Amino acid sequence: MCHLWIEAHPEVSYKTDKRVIKQLSKLLKSEPSLADFFYNYIEKLTHQQQLQTKHLVQVFQRQQNQQALRKAYELIEILVEERTAELLKSNMLLKQEIKERHSAQARLVNIAFHDALTGLPNRMQFMERLKQTAERAKSYGNLFAVLFLDLDRFKVVNDSLGHTIGDQLLVALAHRLQTGLRSGDILARLGGDEFAILLEEIQGIKDVIDIAERLQQQLAIPFHLSGYEVFSTVSIGIALSTTRDDQVENLLRDADTAMYRAKALGKAGYKIFDTAMYAQATELMQLEIDLQHAIEHQEFIIHYQPIILLETYKVIGFEALVRWQHPQQGFVSPDKFIPIAEETGLIVPIGYWVMREACRQLRAWQEQFPTNPPLTISVNISTKQFSQPDLIGQIRQILQETGVEGRSLKLEITESAIMENTESATAMLLHLQQMNVQLHLDDFGTGYSSLSYLHRFPTNALKIDRSFVMNIGVNGENLEIVQAIITLAHSLNLDVVAEGVETVEQLAQLSLYKCKYAQGYFFSKPLNSKLASTLIASELNFESN
Ligand code: C2E
Ligand code: CA
Ligand code: CA
């Protein structure tokens, strides 16, 4: 048996001479129980040897790799030097150039990680540091927090005092924030008037609140900038590392969500991201995903709300209003999903789908129910859509495809959509005018209400927002606004459409002021295409009888 395992273990046999084997055999014959012990011992020994060998091989390989790498670097350096020297024979300026290139590279790296205006770390560096902190926290279990800061009314400072003072404010503010932090904390400028702070190693939420309150106190003192006394407050959103255990990137997003909440509750406050907000945020994220799915699976339909000419009380056309039939949640209101679609850009494909489908339906109605003038369709255009450079081309194509005339299409655009695209707006609107497409200013009175552009932009009608129409008859205040809008429209030679008309009192007042068109539950709710067809047919029947 002794021979057997010596044969099975050649690694020990080379130091084992025949004499030892003989003695061993003898020993085992007199004491057979030793066989097991001996066998186990050898097993253990060989296992350890194997591990050691493996380790040695690994170390060796690593060393070889490093050596090879080092050699390669050395070789490259020699080659570069040789080549440079060679070129310097030919050009002395080259040396300077190379030097400059090196410092430019260093500057580039610096730029990539810093904000140019304030010199603070930028978003990229902040995310990098955040990841590192999260890694450390995973190993040591320490707590950290992210603060999202957004200036209140920065736009007002910029608009009234100019961009130079605006920039000065950001620099001064960055400086003041920095002095309010502990040495290990990181302050970054994310862009615009948004800043972020990473608080490493905190004991608990109280530390974070103390810091947030201290920062806000420091900002209560006015800034003196180029002779102006500027007041500035910030809204702060706080996210603690404990609220999430998934991707650390989401912490900044959570802090942003909390910041918005702080802003909504009044400026100059702070808000801590909590589980309720988390649930809302995930619901929103899910809705985003579902919305993408909805486009692919055509879960949208259009409802049509009739628009009435008040002189004759006849339906002259419809407003197309999109509806989303969610497979699980059922009907989702456009007030809920249009803002998400707008934010994610999904509004662009949705918007074109609505326009194409609405125009196709209109053409079918125009053929089935010929009237003079032909029925019209009003389609809502969101801000994002209005900024699409190929909007005109798309509209032209849809009109061509569906056979709808430009004059039958009314685009409803909000004042803010125009104000946010002032540069491209004029050219775009002139193009539309050339195509005879009508332009209606939606939600009029709720936006910027900058009257000067009404002259500049070719508009056909103002649509009085339903929030004004709603309170006619309840108090006199809105009545005056409605009257003012109608008077303004008349003096500019524009038509007026009142939306959200629900009562006979509202209708009476609007007729009194000579409002031309109206729309609202008083006449009809938005209808599906079949019911809308029935409505048109019954009107025509009524006429012929
Ligand atoms: P909007 O353009 O101001 O549309 C009018 C909204 O008022 C519609 O809500 C309509 O159903 C509702 N409404 C009409 N008459 C009455 C009334 O008498 N009383 C009350 N309380 N409400 C009335 P809806 O359909 O929920 O749409 C909400 C908003 O969603 C729209 O406001 C519009 O901004 C947006 N939207 C709807 N469809 C589209 C679309 O296809 N594209 C874009 N970009 N936005 C759309
Ligand atoms: Ca509208
Ligand atoms: Ca409206």
PDB file of N, CA, C and O in Angstrom, residues 234-270:
ATOM      1  N   VAL A 234     -32.066  80.371  -1.279  1.00  0.00           N
ATOM      2  CA  VAL A 234     -32.054  79.101  -2.009  1.00  0.00           C
ATOM      3  C   VAL A 234     -33.091  78.151  -1.415  1.00  0.00           C
ATOM      4  O   VAL A 234     -33.420  78.223  -0.237  1.00  0.00           O
ATOM      5  N   SER A 235     -33.596  77.269  -2.279  1.00  0.00           N
ATOM      6  CA  SER A 235     -34.422  76.166  -1.805  1.00  0.00           C
ATOM      7  C   SER A 235     -33.536  74.921  -1.820  1.00  0.00           C
ATOM      8  O   SER A 235     -32.778  74.710  -2.764  1.00  0.00           O
ATOM      9  N   ILE A 236     -33.633  74.119  -0.761  1.00  0.00           N
ATOM     10  CA  ILE A 236     -32.733  72.983  -0.626  1.00  0.00           C
ATOM     11  C   ILE A 236     -33.513  71.670  -0.538  1.00  0.00           C
ATOM     12  O   ILE A 236     -34.476  71.566   0.211  1.00  0.00           O
ATOM     13  N   GLY A 237     -33.104  70.707  -1.331  1.00  0.00           N
ATOM     14  CA  GLY A 237     -33.653  69.354  -1.225  1.00  0.00           C
ATOM     15  C   GLY A 237     -32.577  68.441  -0.657  1.00  0.00           C
ATOM     16  O   GLY A 237     -31.408  68.548  -1.021  1.00  0.00           O
ATOM     17  N   ILE A 238     -32.971  67.567   0.265  1.00  0.00           N
ATOM     18  CA  ILE A 238     -31.981  66.718   0.950  1.00  0.00           C
ATOM     19  C   ILE A 238     -32.299  65.252   0.702  1.00  0.00           C
ATOM     20  O   ILE A 238     -33.451  64.829   0.831  1.00  0.00           O
ATOM     21  N   ALA A 239     -31.277  64.476   0.341  1.00  0.00           N
ATOM     22  CA  ALA A 239     -31.468  63.024   0.220  1.00  0.00           C
ATOM     23  C   ALA A 239     -30.398  62.328   1.066  1.00  0.00           C
ATOM     24  O   ALA A 239     -29.210  62.608   0.931  1.00  0.00           O
ATOM     25  N   LEU A 240     -30.856  61.449   1.936  1.00  0.00           N
ATOM     26  CA  LEU A 240     -29.919  60.706   2.794  1.00  0.00           C
ATOM     27  C   LEU A 240     -29.546  59.387   2.129  1.00  0.00           C
ATOM     28  O   LEU A 240     -30.375  58.778   1.437  1.00  0.00           O
ATOM     29  N   SER A 241     -28.326  58.938   2.379  1.00  0.00           N
ATOM     30  CA  SER A 241     -27.869  57.702   1.731  1.00  0.00           C
ATOM     31  C   SER A 241     -28.716  56.497   2.116  1.00  0.00           C
ATOM     32  O   SER A 241     -28.724  55.491   1.429  1.00  0.00           O
ATOM     33  N   THR A 242     -29.469  56.616   3.221  1.00  0.00           N
ATOM     34  CA  THR A 242     -30.241  55.453   3.670  1.00  0.00           C
ATOM     35  C   THR A 242     -31.552  55.269   2.911  1.00  0.00           C
ATOM     36  O   THR A 242     -32.150  54.207   2.982  1.00  0.00           O
ATOM     37  N   THR A 243     -31.997  56.316   2.174  1.00  0.00           N
ATOM     38  CA  THR A 243     -33.301  56.184   1.505  1.00  0.00           C
ATOM     39  C   THR A 243     -33.252  55.221   0.328  1.00  0.00           C
ATOM     40  O   THR A 243     -34.270  54.760  -0.141  1.00  0.00           O
ATOM     41  N   ARG A 244     -32.054  54.948  -0.160  1.00  0.00           N
ATOM     42  CA  ARG A 244     -31.947  54.079  -1.335  1.00  0.00           C
ATOM     43  C   ARG A 244     -30.782  53.120  -1.162  1.00  0.00           C
ATOM     44  O   ARG A 244     -29.764  53.488  -0.612  1.00  0.00           O
ATOM     45  N   ASP A 245     -30.942  51.933  -1.697  1.00  0.00           N
ATOM     46  CA  ASP A 245     -29.762  51.067  -1.711  1.00  0.00           C
ATOM     47  C   ASP A 245     -29.412  50.678  -3.146  1.00  0.00           C
ATOM     48  O   ASP A 245     -28.525  49.890  -3.372  1.00  0.00           O
ATOM     49  N   ASP A 246     -30.127  51.244  -4.098  1.00  0.00           N
ATOM     50  CA  ASP A 246     -29.787  50.943  -5.494  1.00  0.00           C
ATOM     51  C   ASP A 246     -28.793  51.976  -6.018  1.00  0.00           C
ATOM     52  O   ASP A 246     -27.932  52.411  -5.278  1.00  0.00           O
ATOM     53  N   GLN A 247     -28.958  52.375  -7.244  1.00  0.00           N
ATOM     54  CA  GLN A 247     -27.941  53.227  -7.848  1.00  0.00           C
ATOM     55  C   GLN A 247     -27.798  54.573  -7.152  1.00  0.00           C
ATOM     56  O   GLN A 247     -28.773  55.273  -6.894  1.00  0.00           O
ATOM     57  N   VAL A 248     -26.551  54.915  -6.892  1.00  0.00           N
ATOM     58  CA  VAL A 248     -26.242  56.128  -6.153  1.00  0.00           C
ATOM     59  C   VAL A 248     -26.602  57.371  -6.970  1.00  0.00           C
ATOM     60  O   VAL A 248     -26.903  58.417  -6.424  1.00  0.00           O
ATOM     61  N   GLU A 249     -26.620  57.230  -8.303  1.00  0.00           N
ATOM     62  CA  GLU A 249     -26.967  58.362  -9.170  1.00  0.00           C
ATOM     63  C   GLU A 249     -28.345  58.908  -8.806  1.00  0.00           C
ATOM     64  O   GLU A 249     -28.622  60.083  -8.944  1.00  0.00           O
ATOM     65  N   ASN A 250     -29.202  58.006  -8.348  1.00  0.00           N
ATOM     66  CA  ASN A 250     -30.565  58.409  -8.041  1.00  0.00           C
ATOM     67  C   ASN A 250     -30.648  59.361  -6.853  1.00  0.00           C
ATOM     68  O   ASN A 250     -31.641  60.057  -6.693  1.00  0.00           O
ATOM     69  N   LEU A 251     -29.599  59.368  -6.011  1.00  0.00           N
ATOM     70  CA  LEU A 251     -29.632  60.248  -4.841  1.00  0.00           C
ATOM     71  C   LEU A 251     -29.740  61.708  -5.248  1.00  0.00           C
ATOM     72  O   LEU A 251     -30.468  62.478  -4.637  1.00  0.00           O
ATOM     73  N   LEU A 252     -29.016  62.084  -6.297  1.00  0.00           N
ATOM     74  CA  LEU A 252     -29.052  63.469  -6.760  1.00  0.00           C
ATOM     75  C   LEU A 252     -30.446  63.789  -7.285  1.00  0.00           C
ATOM     76  O   LEU A 252     -30.990  64.859  -7.038  1.00  0.00           O
ATOM     77  N   ARG A 253     -31.006  62.833  -7.986  1.00  0.00           N
ATOM     78  CA  ARG A 253     -32.361  62.998  -8.519  1.00  0.00           C
ATOM     79  C   ARG A 253     -33.382  63.130  -7.378  1.00  0.00           C
ATOM     80  O   ARG A 253     -34.280  63.955  -7.428  1.00  0.00           O
ATOM     81  N   ASP A 254     -33.192  62.323  -6.332  1.00  0.00           N
ATOM     82  CA  ASP A 254     -34.070  62.408  -5.165  1.00  0.00           C
ATOM     83  C   ASP A 254     -33.973  63.775  -4.508  1.00  0.00           C
ATOM     84  O   ASP A 254     -34.980  64.377  -4.136  1.00  0.00           O
ATOM     85  N   ALA A 255     -32.733  64.256  -4.354  1.00  0.00           N
ATOM     86  CA  ALA A 255     -32.529  65.562  -3.726  1.00  0.00           C
ATOM     87  C   ALA A 255     -33.191  66.639  -4.583  1.00  0.00           C
ATOM     88  O   ALA A 255     -33.779  67.592  -4.054  1.00  0.00           O
ATOM     89  N   ASP A 256     -33.128  66.465  -5.901  1.00  0.00           N
ATOM     90  CA  ASP A 256     -33.760  67.398  -6.833  1.00  0.00           C
ATOM     91  C   ASP A 256     -35.282  67.389  -6.632  1.00  0.00           C
ATOM     92  O   ASP A 256     -35.929  68.436  -6.549  1.00  0.00           O
ATOM     93  N   THR A 257     -35.837  66.182  -6.526  1.00  0.00           N
ATOM     94  CA  THR A 257     -37.280  66.040  -6.289  1.00  0.00           C
ATOM     95  C   THR A 257     -37.679  66.767  -4.996  1.00  0.00           C
ATOM     96  O   THR A 257     -38.656  67.513  -4.966  1.00  0.00           O
ATOM     97  N   ALA A 258     -36.888  66.546  -3.940  1.00  0.00           N
ATOM     98  CA  ALA A 258     -37.180  67.177  -2.647  1.00  0.00           C
ATOM     99  C   ALA A 258     -37.064  68.700  -2.758  1.00  0.00           C
ATOM    100  O   ALA A 258     -37.836  69.436  -2.134  1.00  0.00           O
ATOM    101  N   MET A 259     -36.091  69.161  -3.574  1.00  0.00           N
ATOM    102  CA  MET A 259     -35.899  70.606  -3.754  1.00  0.00           C
ATOM    103  C   MET A 259     -37.154  71.227  -4.379  1.00  0.00           C
ATOM    104  O   MET A 259     -37.616  72.285  -3.952  1.00  0.00           O
ATOM    105  N   TYR A 260     -37.709  70.531  -5.384  1.00  0.00           N
ATOM    106  CA  TYR A 260     -38.921  71.038  -6.030  1.00  0.00           C
ATOM    107  C   TYR A 260     -40.046  71.168  -5.025  1.00  0.00           C
ATOM    108  O   TYR A 260     -40.810  72.121  -5.030  1.00  0.00           O
ATOM    109  N   ARG A 261     -40.131  70.170  -4.134  1.00  0.00           N
ATOM    110  CA  ARG A 261     -41.156  70.186  -3.105  1.00  0.00           C
ATOM    111  C   ARG A 261     -40.942  71.392  -2.179  1.00  0.00           C
ATOM    112  O   ARG A 261     -41.880  72.102  -1.825  1.00  0.00           O
ATOM    113  N   ALA A 262     -39.661  71.625  -1.811  1.00  0.00           N
ATOM    114  CA  ALA A 262     -39.344  72.755  -0.941  1.00  0.00           C
ATOM    115  C   ALA A 262     -39.787  74.054  -1.613  1.00  0.00           C
ATOM    116  O   ALA A 262     -40.355  74.939  -0.974  1.00  0.00           O
ATOM    117  N   LYS A 263     -39.545  74.151  -2.913  1.00  0.00           N
ATOM    118  CA  LYS A 263     -39.899  75.357  -3.656  1.00  0.00           C
ATOM    119  C   LYS A 263     -41.414  75.558  -3.666  1.00  0.00           C
ATOM    120  O   LYS A 263     -41.899  76.665  -3.486  1.00  0.00           O
ATOM    121  N   ALA A 264     -42.115  74.450  -3.886  1.00  0.00           N
ATOM    122  CA  ALA A 264     -43.579  74.542  -3.965  1.00  0.00           C
ATOM    123  C   ALA A 264     -44.171  74.979  -2.627  1.00  0.00           C
ATOM    124  O   ALA A 264     -45.217  75.611  -2.566  1.00  0.00           O
ATOM    125  N   LEU A 265     -43.480  74.633  -1.534  1.00  0.00           N
ATOM    126  CA  LEU A 265     -43.983  74.979  -0.203  1.00  0.00           C
ATOM    127  C   LEU A 265     -43.628  76.413   0.189  1.00  0.00           C
ATOM    128  O   LEU A 265     -43.849  76.822   1.317  1.00  0.00           O
ATOM    129  N   GLY A 266     -43.039  77.156  -0.711  1.00  0.00           N
ATOM    130  CA  GLY A 266     -42.576  78.501  -0.384  1.00  0.00           C
ATOM    131  C   GLY A 266     -41.075  78.506  -0.495  1.00  0.00           C
ATOM    132  O   GLY A 266     -40.435  77.489  -0.255  1.00  0.00           O
ATOM    133  N   LYS A 267     -40.511  79.680  -0.876  1.00  0.00           N
ATOM    134  CA  LYS A 267     -39.080  79.704  -1.144  1.00  0.00           C
ATOM    135  C   LYS A 267     -38.267  79.679   0.145  1.00  0.00           C
ATOM    136  O   LYS A 267     -38.819  79.738   1.229  1.00  0.00           O
ATOM    137  N   ALA A 268     -36.960  79.611  -0.017  1.00  0.00           N
ATOM    138  CA  ALA A 268     -36.001  79.689   1.089  1.00  0.00           C
ATOM    139  C   ALA A 268     -36.212  78.610   2.148  1.00  0.00           C
ATOM    140  O   ALA A 268     -35.963  78.826   3.320  1.00  0.00           O
ATOM    141  N   GLY A 269     -36.683  77.454   1.741  1.00  0.00           N
ATOM    142  CA  GLY A 269     -36.879  76.383   2.705  1.00  0.00           C
ATOM    143  C   GLY A 269     -36.074  75.146   2.310  1.00  0.00           C
ATOM    144  O   GLY A 269     -35.373  75.144   1.307  1.00  0.00           O
ATOM    145  N   TYR A 270     -36.176  74.098   3.114  1.00  0.00           N
ATOM    146  CA  TYR A 270     -35.545  72.843   2.754  1.00  0.00           C
ATOM    147  C   TYR A 270     -36.540  71.718   2.963  1.00  0.00           C
ATOM    148  O   TYR A 270     -37.521  71.855   3.705  1.00  0.00           O
TER     149      TYR A 270
END
